[in-house]
PDB file of N, CA and C and ligand atoms in Angstrom:
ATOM      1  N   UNK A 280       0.841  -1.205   0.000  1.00 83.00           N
ATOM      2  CA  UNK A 280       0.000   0.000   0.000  1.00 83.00           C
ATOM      3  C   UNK A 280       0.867   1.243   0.000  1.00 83.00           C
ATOM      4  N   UNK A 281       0.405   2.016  -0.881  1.00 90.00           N
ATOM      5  CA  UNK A 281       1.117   3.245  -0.953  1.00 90.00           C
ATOM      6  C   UNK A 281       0.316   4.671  -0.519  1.00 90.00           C
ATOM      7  N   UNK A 282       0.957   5.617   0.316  1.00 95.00           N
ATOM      8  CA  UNK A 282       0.330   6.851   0.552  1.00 95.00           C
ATOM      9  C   UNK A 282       0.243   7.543  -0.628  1.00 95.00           C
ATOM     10  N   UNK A 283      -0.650   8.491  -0.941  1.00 95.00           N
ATOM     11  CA  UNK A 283      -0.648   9.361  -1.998  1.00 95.00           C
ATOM     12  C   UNK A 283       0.232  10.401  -1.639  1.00 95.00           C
ATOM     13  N   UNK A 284      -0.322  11.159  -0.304  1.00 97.00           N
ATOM     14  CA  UNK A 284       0.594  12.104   0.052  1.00 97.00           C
ATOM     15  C   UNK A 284       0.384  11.678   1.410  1.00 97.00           C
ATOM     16  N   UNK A 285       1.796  11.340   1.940  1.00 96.00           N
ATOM     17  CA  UNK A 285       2.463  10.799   3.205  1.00 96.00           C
ATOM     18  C   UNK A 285       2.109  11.873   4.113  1.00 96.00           C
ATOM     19  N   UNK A 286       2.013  13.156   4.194  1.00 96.00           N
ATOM     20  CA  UNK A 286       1.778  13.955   5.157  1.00 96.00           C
ATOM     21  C   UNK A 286       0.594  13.864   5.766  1.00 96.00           C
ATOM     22  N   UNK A 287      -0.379  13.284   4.591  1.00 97.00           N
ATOM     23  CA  UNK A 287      -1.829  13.240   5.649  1.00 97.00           C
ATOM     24  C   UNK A 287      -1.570  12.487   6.757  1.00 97.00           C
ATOM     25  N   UNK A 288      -0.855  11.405   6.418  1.00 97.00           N
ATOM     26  CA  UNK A 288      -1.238  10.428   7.737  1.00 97.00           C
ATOM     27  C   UNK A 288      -0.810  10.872   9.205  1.00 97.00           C
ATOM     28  N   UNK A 289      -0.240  12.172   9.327  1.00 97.00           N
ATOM     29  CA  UNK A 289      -0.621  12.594  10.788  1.00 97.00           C
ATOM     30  C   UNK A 289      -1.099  14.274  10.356  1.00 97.00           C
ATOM     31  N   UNK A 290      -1.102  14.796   9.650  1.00 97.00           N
ATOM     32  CA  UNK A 290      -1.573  15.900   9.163  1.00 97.00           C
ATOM     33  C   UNK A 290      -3.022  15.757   9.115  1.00 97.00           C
ATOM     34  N   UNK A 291      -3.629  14.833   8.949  1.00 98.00           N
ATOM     35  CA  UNK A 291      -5.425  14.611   8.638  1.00 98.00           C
ATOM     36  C   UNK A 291      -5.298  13.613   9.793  1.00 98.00           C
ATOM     37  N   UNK A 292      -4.896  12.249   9.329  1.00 98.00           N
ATOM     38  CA  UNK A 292      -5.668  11.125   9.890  1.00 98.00           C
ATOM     39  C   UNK A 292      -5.105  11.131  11.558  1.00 98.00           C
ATOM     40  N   UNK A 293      -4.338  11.454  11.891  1.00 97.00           N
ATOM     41  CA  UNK A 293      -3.974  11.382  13.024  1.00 97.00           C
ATOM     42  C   UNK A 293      -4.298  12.637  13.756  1.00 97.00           C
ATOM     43  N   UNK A 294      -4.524  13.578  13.155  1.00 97.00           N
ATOM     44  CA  UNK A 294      -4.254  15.580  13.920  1.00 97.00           C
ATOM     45  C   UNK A 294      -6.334  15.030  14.174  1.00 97.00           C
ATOM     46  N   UNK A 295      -6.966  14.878  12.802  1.00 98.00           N
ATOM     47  CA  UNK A 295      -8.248  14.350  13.333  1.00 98.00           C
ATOM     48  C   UNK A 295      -9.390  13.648  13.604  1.00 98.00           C
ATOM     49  N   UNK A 296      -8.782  12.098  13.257  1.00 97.00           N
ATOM     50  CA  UNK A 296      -9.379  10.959  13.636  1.00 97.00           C
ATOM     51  C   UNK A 296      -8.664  10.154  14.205  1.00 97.00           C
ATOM     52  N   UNK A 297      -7.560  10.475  15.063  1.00 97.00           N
ATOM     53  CA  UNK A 297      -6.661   9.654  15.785  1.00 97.00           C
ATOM     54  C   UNK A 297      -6.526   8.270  15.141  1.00 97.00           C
ATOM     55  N   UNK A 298      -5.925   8.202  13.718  1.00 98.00           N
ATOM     56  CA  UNK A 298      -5.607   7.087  12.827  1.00 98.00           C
ATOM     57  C   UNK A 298      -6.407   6.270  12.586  1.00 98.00           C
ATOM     58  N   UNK A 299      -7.620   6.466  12.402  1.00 98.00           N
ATOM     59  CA  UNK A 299      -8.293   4.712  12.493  1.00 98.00           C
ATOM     60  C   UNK A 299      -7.850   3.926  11.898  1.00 98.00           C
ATOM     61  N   UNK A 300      -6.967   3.703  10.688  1.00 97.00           N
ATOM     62  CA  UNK A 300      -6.383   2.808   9.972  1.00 97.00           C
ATOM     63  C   UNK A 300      -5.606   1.611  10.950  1.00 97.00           C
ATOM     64  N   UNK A 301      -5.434   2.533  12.158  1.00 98.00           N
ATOM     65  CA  UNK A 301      -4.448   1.967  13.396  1.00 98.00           C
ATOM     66  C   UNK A 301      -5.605   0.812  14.149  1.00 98.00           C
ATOM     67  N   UNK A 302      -7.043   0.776  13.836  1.00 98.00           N
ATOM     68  CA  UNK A 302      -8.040   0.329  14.702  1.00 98.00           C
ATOM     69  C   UNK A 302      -8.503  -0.799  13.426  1.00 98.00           C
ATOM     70  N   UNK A 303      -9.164  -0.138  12.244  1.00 97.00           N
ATOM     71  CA  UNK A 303     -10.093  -1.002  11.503  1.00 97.00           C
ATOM     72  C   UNK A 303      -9.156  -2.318  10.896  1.00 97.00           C
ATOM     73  N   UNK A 304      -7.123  -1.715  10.594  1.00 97.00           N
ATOM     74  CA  UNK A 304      -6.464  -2.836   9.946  1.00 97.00           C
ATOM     75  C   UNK A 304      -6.852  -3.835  11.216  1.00 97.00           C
ATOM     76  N   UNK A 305      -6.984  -5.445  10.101  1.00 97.00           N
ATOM     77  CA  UNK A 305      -7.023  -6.412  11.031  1.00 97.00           C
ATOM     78  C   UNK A 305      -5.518  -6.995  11.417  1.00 97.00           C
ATOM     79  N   UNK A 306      -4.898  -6.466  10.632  1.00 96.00           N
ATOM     80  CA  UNK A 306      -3.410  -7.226  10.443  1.00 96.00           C
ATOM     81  C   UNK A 306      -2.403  -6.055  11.353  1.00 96.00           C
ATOM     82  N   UNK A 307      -2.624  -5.149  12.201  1.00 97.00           N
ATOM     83  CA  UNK A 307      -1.651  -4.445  12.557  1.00 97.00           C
ATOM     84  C   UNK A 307      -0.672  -3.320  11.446  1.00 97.00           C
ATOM     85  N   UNK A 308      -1.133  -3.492  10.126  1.00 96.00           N
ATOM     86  CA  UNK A 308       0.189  -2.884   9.594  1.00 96.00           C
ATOM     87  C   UNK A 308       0.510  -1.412  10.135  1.00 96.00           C
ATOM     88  N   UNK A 309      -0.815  -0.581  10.332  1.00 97.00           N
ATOM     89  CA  UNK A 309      -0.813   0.866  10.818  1.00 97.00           C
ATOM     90  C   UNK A 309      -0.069   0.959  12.591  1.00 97.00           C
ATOM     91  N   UNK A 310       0.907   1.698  12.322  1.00 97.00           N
ATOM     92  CA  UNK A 310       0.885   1.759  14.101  1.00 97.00           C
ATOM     93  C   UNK A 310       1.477   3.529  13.952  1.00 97.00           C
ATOM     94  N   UNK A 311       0.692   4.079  15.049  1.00 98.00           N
ATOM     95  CA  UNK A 311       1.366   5.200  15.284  1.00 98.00           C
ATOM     96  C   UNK A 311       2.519   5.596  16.508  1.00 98.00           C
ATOM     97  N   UNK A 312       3.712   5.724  15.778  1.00 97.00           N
ATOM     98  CA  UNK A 312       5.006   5.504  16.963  1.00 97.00           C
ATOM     99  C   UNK A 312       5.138   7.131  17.319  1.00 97.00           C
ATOM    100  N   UNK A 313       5.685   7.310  18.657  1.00 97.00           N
ATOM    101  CA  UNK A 313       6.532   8.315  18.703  1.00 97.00           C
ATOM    102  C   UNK A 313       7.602   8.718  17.733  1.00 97.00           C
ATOM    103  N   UNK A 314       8.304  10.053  17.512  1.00 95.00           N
ATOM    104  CA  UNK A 314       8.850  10.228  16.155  1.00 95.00           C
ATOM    105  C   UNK A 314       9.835  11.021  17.013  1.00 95.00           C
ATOM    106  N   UNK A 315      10.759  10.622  17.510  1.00 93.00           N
ATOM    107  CA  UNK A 315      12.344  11.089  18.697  1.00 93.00           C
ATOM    108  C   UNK A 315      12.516  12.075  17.683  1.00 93.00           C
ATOM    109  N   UNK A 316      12.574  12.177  16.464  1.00 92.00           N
ATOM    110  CA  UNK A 316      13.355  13.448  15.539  1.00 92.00           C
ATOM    111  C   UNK A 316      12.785  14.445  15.780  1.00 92.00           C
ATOM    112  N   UNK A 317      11.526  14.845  15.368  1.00 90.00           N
ATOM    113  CA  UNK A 317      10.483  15.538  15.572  1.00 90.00           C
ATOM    114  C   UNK A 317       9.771  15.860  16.766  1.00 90.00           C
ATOM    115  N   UNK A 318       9.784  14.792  17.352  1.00 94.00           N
ATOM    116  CA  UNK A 318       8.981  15.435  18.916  1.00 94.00           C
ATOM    117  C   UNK A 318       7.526  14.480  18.700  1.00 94.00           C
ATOM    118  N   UNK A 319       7.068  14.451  17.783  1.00 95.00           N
ATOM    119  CA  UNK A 319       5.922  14.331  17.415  1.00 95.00           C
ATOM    120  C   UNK A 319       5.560  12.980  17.317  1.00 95.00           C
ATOM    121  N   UNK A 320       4.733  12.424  15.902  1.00 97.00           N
ATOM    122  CA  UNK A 320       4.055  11.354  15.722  1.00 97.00           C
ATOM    123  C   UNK A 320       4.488  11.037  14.367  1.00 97.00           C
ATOM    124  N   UNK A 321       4.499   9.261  14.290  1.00 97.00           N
ATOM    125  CA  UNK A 321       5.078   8.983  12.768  1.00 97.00           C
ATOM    126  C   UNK A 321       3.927   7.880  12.309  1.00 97.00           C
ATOM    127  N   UNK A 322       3.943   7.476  10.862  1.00 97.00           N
ATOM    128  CA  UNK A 322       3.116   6.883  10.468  1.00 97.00           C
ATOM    129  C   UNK A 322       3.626   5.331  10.590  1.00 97.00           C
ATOM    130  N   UNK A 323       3.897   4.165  11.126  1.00 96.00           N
ATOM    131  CA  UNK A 323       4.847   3.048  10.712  1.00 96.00           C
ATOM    132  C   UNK A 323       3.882   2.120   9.988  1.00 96.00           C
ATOM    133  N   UNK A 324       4.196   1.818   8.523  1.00 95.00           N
ATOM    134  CA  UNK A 324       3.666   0.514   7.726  1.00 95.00           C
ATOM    135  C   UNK A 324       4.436  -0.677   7.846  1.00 95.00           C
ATOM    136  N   UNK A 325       3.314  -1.709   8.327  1.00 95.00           N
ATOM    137  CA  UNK A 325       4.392  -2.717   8.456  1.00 95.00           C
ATOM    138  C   UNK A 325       3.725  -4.022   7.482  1.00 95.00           C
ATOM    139  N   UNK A 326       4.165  -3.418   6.382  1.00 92.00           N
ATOM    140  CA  UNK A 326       3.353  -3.675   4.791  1.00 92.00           C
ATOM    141  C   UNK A 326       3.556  -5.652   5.022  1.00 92.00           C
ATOM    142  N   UNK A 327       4.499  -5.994   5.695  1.00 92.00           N
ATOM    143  CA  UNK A 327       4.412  -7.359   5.434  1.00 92.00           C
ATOM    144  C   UNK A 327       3.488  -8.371   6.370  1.00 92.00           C
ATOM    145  N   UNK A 328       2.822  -7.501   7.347  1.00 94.00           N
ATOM    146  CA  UNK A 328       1.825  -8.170   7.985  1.00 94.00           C
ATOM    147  C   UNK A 328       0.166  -8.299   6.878  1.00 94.00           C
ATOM    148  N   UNK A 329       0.200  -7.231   6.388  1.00 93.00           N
ATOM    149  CA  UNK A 329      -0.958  -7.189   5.348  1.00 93.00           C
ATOM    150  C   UNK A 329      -1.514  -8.521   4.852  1.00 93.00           C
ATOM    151  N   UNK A 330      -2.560  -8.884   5.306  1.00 93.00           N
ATOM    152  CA  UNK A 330      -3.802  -9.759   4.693  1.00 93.00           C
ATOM    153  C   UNK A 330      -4.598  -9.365   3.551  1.00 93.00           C
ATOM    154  N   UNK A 331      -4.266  -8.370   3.103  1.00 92.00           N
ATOM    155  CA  UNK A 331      -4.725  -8.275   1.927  1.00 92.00           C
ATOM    156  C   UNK A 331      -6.516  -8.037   1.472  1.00 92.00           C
ATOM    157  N   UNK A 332      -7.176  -7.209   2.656  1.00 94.00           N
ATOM    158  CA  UNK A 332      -8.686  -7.400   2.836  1.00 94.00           C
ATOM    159  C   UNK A 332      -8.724  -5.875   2.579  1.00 94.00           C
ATOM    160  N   UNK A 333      -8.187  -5.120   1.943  1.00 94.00           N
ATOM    161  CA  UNK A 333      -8.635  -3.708   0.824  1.00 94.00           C
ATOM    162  C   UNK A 333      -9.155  -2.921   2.113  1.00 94.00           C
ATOM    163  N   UNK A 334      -9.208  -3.249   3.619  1.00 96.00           N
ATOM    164  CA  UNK A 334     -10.021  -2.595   3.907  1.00 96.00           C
ATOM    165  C   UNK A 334      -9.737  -1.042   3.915  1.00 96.00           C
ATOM    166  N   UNK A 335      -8.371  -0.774   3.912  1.00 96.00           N
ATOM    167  CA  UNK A 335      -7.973   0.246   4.386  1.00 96.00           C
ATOM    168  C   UNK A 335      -7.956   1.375   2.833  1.00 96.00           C
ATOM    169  N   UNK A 336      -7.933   0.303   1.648  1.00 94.00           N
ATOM    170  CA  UNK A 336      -8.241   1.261   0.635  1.00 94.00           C
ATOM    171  C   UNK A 336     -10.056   1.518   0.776  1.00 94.00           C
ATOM    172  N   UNK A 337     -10.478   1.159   1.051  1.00 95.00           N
ATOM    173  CA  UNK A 337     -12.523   1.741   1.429  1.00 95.00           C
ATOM    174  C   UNK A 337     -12.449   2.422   2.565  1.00 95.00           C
ATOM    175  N   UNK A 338     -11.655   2.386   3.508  1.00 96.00           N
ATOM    176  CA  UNK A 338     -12.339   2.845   4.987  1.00 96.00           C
ATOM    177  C   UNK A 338     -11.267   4.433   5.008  1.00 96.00           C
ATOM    178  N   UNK A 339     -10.103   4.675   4.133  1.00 97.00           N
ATOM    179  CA  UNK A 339      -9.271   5.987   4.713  1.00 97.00           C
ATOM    180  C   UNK A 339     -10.106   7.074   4.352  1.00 97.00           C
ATOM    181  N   UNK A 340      -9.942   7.899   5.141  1.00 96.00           N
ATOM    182  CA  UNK A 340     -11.305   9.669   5.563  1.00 96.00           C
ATOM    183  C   UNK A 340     -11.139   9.988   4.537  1.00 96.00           C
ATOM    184  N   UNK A 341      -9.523   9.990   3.613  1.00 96.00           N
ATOM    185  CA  UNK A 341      -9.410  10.974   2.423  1.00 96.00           C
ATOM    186  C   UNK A 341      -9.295  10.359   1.332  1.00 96.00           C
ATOM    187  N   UNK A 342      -9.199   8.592   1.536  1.00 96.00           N
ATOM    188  CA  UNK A 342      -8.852   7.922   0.200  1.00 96.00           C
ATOM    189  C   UNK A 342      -7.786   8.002  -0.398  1.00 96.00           C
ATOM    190  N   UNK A 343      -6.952   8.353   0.889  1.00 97.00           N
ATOM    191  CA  UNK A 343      -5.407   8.610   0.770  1.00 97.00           C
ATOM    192  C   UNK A 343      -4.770   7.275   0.634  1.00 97.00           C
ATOM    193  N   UNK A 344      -5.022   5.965   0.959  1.00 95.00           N
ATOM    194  CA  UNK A 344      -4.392   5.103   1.095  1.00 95.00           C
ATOM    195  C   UNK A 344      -4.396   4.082  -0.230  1.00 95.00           C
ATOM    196  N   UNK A 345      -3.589   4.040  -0.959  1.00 93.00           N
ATOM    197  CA  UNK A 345      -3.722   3.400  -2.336  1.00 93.00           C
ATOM    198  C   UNK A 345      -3.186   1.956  -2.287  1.00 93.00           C
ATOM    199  N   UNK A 346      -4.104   1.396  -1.914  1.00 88.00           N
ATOM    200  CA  UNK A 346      -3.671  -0.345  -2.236  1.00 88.00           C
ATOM    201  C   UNK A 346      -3.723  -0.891  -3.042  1.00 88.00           C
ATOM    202  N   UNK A 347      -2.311  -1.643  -3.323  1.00 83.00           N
ATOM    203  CA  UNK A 347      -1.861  -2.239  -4.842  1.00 83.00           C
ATOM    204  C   UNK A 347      -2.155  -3.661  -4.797  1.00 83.00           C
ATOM    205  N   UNK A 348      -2.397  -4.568  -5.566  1.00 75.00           N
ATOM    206  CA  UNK A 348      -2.400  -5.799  -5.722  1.00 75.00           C
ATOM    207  C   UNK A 348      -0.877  -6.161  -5.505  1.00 75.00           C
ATOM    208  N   UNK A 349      -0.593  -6.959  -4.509  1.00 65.00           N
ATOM    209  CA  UNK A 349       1.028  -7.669  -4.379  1.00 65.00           C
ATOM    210  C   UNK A 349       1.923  -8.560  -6.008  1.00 65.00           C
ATOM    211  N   UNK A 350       2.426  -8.108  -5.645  1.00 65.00           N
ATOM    212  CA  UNK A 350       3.115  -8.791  -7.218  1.00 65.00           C
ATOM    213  C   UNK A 350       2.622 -10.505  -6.893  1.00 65.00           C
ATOM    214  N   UNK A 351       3.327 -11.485  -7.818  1.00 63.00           N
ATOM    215  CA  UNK A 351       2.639 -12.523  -7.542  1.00 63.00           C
ATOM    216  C   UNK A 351       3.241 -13.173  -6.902  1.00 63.00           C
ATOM    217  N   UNK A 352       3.021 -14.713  -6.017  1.00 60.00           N
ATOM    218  CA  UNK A 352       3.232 -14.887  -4.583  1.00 60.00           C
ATOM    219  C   UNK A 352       3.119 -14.379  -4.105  1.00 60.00           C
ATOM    220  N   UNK A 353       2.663 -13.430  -3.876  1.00 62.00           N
ATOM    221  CA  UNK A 353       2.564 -12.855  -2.139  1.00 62.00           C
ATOM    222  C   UNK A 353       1.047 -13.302  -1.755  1.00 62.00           C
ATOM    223  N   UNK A 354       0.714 -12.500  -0.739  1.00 66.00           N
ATOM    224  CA  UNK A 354      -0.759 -12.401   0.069  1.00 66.00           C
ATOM    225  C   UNK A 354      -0.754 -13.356   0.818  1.00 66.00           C
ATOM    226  N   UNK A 355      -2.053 -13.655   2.054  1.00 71.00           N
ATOM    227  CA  UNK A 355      -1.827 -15.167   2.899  1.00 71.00           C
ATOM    228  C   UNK A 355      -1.903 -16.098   1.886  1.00 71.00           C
ATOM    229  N   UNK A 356      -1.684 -16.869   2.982  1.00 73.00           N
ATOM    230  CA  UNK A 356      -1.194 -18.345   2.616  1.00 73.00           C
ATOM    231  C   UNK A 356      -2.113 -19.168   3.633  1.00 73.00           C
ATOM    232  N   UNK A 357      -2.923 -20.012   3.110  1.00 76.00           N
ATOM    233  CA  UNK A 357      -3.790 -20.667   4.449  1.00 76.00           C
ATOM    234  C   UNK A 357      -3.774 -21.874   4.277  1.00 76.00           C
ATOM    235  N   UNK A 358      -3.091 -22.693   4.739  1.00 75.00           N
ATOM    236  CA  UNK A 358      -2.831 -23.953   4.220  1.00 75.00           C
ATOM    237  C   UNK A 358      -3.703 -25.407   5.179  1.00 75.00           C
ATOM    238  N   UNK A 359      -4.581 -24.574   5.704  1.00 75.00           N
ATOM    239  CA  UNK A 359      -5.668 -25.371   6.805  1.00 75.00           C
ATOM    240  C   UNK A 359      -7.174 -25.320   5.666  1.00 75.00           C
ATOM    241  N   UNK A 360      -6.753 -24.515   4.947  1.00 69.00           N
ATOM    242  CA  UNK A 360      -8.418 -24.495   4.437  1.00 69.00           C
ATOM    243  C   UNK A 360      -8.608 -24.643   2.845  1.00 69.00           C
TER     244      UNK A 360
HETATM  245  S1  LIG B 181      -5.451  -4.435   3.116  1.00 67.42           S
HETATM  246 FE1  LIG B 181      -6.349  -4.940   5.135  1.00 67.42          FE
HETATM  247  S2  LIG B 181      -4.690  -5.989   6.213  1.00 67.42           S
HETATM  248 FE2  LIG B 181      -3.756  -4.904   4.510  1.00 67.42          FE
HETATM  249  S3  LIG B 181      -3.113  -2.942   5.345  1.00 67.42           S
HETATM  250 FE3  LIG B 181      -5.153  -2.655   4.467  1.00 67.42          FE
HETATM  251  S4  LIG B 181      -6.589  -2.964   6.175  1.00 67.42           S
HETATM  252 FE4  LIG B 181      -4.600  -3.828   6.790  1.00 67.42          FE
END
């Protein structure tokens, strides 16, 4: 998943919906860390937990969040079902 413009994600989604991307992902990828450089708040993707359930391209406030189809192999793997 790619930001369109990286600044929203604490400029909008964090300054005023306290990230939900950080709540609705089921997979953790969103986390909002402290940012030691800045003082402030950082966006961390942790693109390789991603399950791959689009939610976060339908659910971002600005439609900032552009999710790509994974090249091939990737995505889960469920080998129980
Ligand atoms: S596609 Fe789903 S699992 Fe992947 S980052 Fe978006 S909300 Fe999280």
């Amino acid at each position: 998943m790619q930001l369109k413009d990286p600044s929203k994600a604490i400029a909008v989604n964090w300054a005023e919906y306290e990230s939900p991307e950080t709540r609705y992902c089921p997979a953790g990828v969103y986390e909002i860390l402290d940012d030691a450089s800045s003082g402030g708040k950082r966006l961390q993707i942790n693109a390789q937990n991603c399950v791959h359930c689009k939610t976060c391209d339908i659910k971002d406030p600005t439609q900032n969040i552009n999710w790509v189809v994974p090249q091939g192999g990737g995505g889960p793997n469920y080998p129980n079902m």
